[in-house]
mmCIF file of C-alpha atoms in Angstrom:
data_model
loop_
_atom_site.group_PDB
_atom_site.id
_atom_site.type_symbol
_atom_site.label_atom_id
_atom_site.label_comp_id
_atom_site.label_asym_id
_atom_site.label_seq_id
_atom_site.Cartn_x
_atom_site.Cartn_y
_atom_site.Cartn_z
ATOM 1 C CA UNK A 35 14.255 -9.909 7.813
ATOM 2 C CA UNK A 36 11.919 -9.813 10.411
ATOM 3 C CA UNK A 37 11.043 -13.468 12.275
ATOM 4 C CA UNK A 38 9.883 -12.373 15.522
ATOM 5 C CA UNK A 39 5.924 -11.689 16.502
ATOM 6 C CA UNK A 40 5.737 -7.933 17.074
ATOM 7 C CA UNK A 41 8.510 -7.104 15.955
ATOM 8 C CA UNK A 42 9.423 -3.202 15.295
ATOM 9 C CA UNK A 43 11.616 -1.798 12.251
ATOM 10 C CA UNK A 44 12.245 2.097 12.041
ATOM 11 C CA UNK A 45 14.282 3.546 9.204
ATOM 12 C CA UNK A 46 15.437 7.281 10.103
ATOM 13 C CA UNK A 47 14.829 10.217 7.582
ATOM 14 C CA UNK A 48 18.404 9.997 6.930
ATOM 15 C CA UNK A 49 18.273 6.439 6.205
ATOM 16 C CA UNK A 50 18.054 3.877 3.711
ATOM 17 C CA UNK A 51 17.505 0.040 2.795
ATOM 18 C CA UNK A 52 18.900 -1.322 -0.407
ATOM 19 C CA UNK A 53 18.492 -4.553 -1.131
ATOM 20 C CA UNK A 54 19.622 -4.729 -4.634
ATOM 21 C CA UNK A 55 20.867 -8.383 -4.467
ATOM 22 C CA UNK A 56 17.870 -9.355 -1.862
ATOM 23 C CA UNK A 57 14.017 -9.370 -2.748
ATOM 24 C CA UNK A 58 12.896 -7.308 -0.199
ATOM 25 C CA UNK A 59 14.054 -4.106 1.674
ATOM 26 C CA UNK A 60 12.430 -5.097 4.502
ATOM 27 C CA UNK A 61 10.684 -8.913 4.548
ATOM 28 C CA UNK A 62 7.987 -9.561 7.855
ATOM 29 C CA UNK A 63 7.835 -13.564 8.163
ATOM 30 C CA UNK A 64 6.001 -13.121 11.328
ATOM 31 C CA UNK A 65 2.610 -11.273 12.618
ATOM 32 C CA UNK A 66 2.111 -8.142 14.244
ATOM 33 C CA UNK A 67 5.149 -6.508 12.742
ATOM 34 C CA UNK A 68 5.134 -2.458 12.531
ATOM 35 C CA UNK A 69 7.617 -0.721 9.833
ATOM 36 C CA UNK A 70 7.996 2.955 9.807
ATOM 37 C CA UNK A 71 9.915 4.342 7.152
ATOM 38 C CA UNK A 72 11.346 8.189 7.385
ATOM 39 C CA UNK A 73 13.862 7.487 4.674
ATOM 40 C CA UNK A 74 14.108 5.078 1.303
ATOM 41 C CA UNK A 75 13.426 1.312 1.423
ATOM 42 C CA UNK A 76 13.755 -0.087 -1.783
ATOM 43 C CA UNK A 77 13.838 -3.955 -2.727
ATOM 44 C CA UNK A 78 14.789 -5.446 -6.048
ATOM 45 C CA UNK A 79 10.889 -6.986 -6.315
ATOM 46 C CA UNK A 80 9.287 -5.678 -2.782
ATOM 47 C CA UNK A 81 10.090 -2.386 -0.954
ATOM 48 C CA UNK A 82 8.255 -4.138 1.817
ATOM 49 C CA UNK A 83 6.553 -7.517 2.034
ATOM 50 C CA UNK A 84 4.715 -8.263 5.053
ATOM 51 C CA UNK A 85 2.919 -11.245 6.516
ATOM 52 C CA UNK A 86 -0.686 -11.217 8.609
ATOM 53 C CA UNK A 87 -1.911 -8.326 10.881
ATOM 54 C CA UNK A 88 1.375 -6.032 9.862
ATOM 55 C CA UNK A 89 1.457 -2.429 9.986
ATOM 56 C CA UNK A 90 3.644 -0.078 7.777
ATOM 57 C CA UNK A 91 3.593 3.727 8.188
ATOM 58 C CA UNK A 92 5.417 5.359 5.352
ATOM 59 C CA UNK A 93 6.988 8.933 5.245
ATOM 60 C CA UNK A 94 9.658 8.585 3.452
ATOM 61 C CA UNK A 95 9.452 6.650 -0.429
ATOM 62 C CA UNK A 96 9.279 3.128 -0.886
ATOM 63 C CA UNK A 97 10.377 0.947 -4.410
ATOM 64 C CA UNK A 98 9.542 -2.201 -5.814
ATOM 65 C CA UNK A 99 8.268 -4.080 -8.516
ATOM 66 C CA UNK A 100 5.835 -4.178 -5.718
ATOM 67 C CA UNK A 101 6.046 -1.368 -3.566
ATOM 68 C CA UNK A 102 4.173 -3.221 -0.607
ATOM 69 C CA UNK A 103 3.398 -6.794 -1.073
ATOM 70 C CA UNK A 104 1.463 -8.012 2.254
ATOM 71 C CA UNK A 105 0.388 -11.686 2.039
ATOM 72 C CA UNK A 106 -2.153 -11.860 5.357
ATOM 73 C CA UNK A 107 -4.874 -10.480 6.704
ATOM 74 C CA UNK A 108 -5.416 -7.645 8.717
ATOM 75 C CA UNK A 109 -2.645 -5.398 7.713
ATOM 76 C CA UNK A 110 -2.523 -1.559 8.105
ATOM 77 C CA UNK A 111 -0.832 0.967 5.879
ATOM 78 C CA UNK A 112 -0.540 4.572 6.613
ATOM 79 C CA UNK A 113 1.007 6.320 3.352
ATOM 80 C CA UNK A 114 2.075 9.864 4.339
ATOM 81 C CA UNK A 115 4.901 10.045 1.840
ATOM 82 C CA UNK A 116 5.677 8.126 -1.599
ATOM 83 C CA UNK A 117 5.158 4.370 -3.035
ATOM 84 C CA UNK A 118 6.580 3.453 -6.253
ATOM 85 C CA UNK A 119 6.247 0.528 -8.238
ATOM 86 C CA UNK A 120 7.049 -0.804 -11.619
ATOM 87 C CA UNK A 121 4.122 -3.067 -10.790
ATOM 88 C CA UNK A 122 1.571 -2.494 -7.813
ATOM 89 C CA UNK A 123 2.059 0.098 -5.258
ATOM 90 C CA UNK A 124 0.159 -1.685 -2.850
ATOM 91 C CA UNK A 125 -1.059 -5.298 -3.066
ATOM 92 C CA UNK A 126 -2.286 -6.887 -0.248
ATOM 93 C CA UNK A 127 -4.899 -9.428 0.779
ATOM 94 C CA UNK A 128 -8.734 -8.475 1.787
ATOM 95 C CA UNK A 129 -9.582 -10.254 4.948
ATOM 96 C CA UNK A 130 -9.370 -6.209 7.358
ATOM 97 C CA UNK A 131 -6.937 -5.283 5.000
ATOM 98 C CA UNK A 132 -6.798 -0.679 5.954
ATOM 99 C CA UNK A 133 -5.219 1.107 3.560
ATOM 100 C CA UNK A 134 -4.895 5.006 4.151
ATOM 101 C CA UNK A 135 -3.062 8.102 1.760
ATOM 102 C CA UNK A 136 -2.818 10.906 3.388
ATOM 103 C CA UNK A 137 -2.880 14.240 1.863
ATOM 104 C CA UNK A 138 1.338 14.443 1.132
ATOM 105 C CA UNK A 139 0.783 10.981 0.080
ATOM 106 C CA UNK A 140 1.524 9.641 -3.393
ATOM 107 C CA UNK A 141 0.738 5.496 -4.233
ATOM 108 C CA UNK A 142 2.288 4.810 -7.912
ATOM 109 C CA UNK A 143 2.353 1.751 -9.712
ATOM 110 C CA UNK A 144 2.667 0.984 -13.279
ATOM 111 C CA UNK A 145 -0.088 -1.389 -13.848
ATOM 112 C CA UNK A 146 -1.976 -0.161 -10.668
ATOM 113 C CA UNK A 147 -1.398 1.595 -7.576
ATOM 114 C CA UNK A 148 -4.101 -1.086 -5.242
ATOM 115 C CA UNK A 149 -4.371 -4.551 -5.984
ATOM 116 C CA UNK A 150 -6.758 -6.174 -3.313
ATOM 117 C CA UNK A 151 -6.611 -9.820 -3.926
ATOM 118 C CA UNK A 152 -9.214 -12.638 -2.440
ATOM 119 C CA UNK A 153 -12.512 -12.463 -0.319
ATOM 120 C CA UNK A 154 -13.325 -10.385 2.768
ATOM 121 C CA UNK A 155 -13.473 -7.064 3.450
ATOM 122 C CA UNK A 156 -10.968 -4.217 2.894
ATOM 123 C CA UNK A 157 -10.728 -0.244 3.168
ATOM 124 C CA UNK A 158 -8.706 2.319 1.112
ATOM 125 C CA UNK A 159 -9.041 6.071 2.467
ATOM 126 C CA UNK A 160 -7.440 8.415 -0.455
ATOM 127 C CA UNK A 161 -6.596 11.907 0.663
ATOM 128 C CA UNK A 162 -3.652 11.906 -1.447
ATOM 129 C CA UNK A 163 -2.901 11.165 -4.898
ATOM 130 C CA UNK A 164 -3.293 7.335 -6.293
ATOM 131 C CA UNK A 165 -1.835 6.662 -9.699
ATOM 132 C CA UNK A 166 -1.808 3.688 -11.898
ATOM 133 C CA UNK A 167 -1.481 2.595 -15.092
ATOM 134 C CA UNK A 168 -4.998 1.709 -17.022
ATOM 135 C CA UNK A 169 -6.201 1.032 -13.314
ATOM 136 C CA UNK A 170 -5.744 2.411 -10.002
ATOM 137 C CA UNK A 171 -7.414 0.434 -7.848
ATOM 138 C CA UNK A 172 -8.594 -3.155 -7.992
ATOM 139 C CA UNK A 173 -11.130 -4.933 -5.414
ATOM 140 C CA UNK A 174 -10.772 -8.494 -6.777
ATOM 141 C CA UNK A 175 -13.522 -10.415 -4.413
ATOM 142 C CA UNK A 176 -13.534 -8.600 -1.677
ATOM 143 C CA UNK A 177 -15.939 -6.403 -0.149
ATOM 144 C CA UNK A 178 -14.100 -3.390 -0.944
ATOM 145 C CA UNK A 179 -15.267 0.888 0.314
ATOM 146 C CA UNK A 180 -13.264 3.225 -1.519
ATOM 147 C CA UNK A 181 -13.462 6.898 0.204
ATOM 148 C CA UNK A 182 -11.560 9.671 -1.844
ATOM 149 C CA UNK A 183 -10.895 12.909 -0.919
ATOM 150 C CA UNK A 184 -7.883 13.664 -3.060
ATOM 151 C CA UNK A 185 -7.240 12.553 -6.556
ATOM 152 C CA UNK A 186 -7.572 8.953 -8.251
ATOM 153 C CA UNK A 187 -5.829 8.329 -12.111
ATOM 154 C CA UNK A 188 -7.027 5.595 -13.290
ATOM 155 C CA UNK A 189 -9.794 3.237 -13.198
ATOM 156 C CA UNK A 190 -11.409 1.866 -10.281
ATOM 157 C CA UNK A 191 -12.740 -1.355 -10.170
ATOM 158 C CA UNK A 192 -14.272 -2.660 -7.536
ATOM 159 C CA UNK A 193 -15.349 -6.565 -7.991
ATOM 160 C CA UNK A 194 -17.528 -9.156 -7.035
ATOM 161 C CA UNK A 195 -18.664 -8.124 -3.227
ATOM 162 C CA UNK A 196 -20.536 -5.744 -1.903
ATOM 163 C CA UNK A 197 -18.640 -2.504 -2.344
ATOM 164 C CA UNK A 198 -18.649 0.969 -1.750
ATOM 165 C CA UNK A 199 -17.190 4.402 -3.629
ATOM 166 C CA UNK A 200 -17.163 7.660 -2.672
ATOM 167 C CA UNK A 201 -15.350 10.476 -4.528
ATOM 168 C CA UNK A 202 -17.800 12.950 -3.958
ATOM 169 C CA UNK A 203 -15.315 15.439 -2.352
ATOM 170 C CA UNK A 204 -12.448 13.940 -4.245
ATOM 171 C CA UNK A 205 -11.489 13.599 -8.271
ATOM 172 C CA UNK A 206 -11.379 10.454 -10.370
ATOM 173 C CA UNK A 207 -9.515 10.445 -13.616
ATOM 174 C CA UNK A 208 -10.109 7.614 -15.234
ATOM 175 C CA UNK A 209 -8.942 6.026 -18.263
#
């Protein structure tokens, strides 16, 4: 539990975060908290649930019924290794919201792997793999711009603003 503004949490590759009785692995009450996780964080609903402008580089594997759950604006997620979710693999508010999968980068949920939720403006960068169930990503009302690189499976929809896709050097396997 994280309570402090800019706070800093590192779990080593060796490392892990179980909170089986708990509903987060890691929970960020305040803003401007940065997460980096070499090694497993898993929570029995949220791997990780963060608050506004939080940053979470990932390069180890996260679980949840949410993988990442971040509640505020502005928050930055750098996916380098895996995301799991029974649910979402990433949900997270619009308002700056930067989402990034790099190329060893897997985002997995069950129902979708990106839920953006609300108005204002938000940015996913796939160079990975992004997985969900019927849907992979969903821009609810945000002004959403989708570039893709590696390889979406599922649908993408992208919602009431003013939104931009590109997958022309990427795939998108759609249901």
């Amino acid at each position: 539990y994280l309570n402090g503004s800019n706070s800093e949490v590192i779990v080593g590759e060796d490392s892990f975060v179980n909170a089986r009785q708990g509903v987060s692995g890691i929970f960020s009450a305040a803003a401007g908290a940065h997460i980096v996780n070499r090694g497993l964080v898993e929570g029995s609903s949220y791997g990780i649930q963060g608050a506004i402008w939080s940053d979470v580089e990932n390069y180890g594997t996260i679980r949840g019924v949410d993988g990442i759950s971040h509640d505020g604006d502005g928050s930055q997620i750098y996916n380098y290794g895996a995301v799991e979710a029974t649910q979402y693999g990433i949900k997270s508010n619009a308002g700056g919201t930067y989402i990034e999968n790099g190329k060893t980068g897997e985002i997995s949920g069950d129902l979708q792997a990106i839920f953006i939720e609300g108005p204002g403006t938000a940015e996913i960068v796939n160079r990975g793999i992004l997985r969900g169930g019927a849907v992979a990503i969903e821009g609810e009302s945000s002004e959403l711009s989708v570039k893709n690189t590696g390889k979406i499976v599922g649908d993408v929809i992208l919602g009431a603003g003013t939104d931009i896709f590109d997958s022309r050097k990427g795939t998108l396997d759609g249901r």
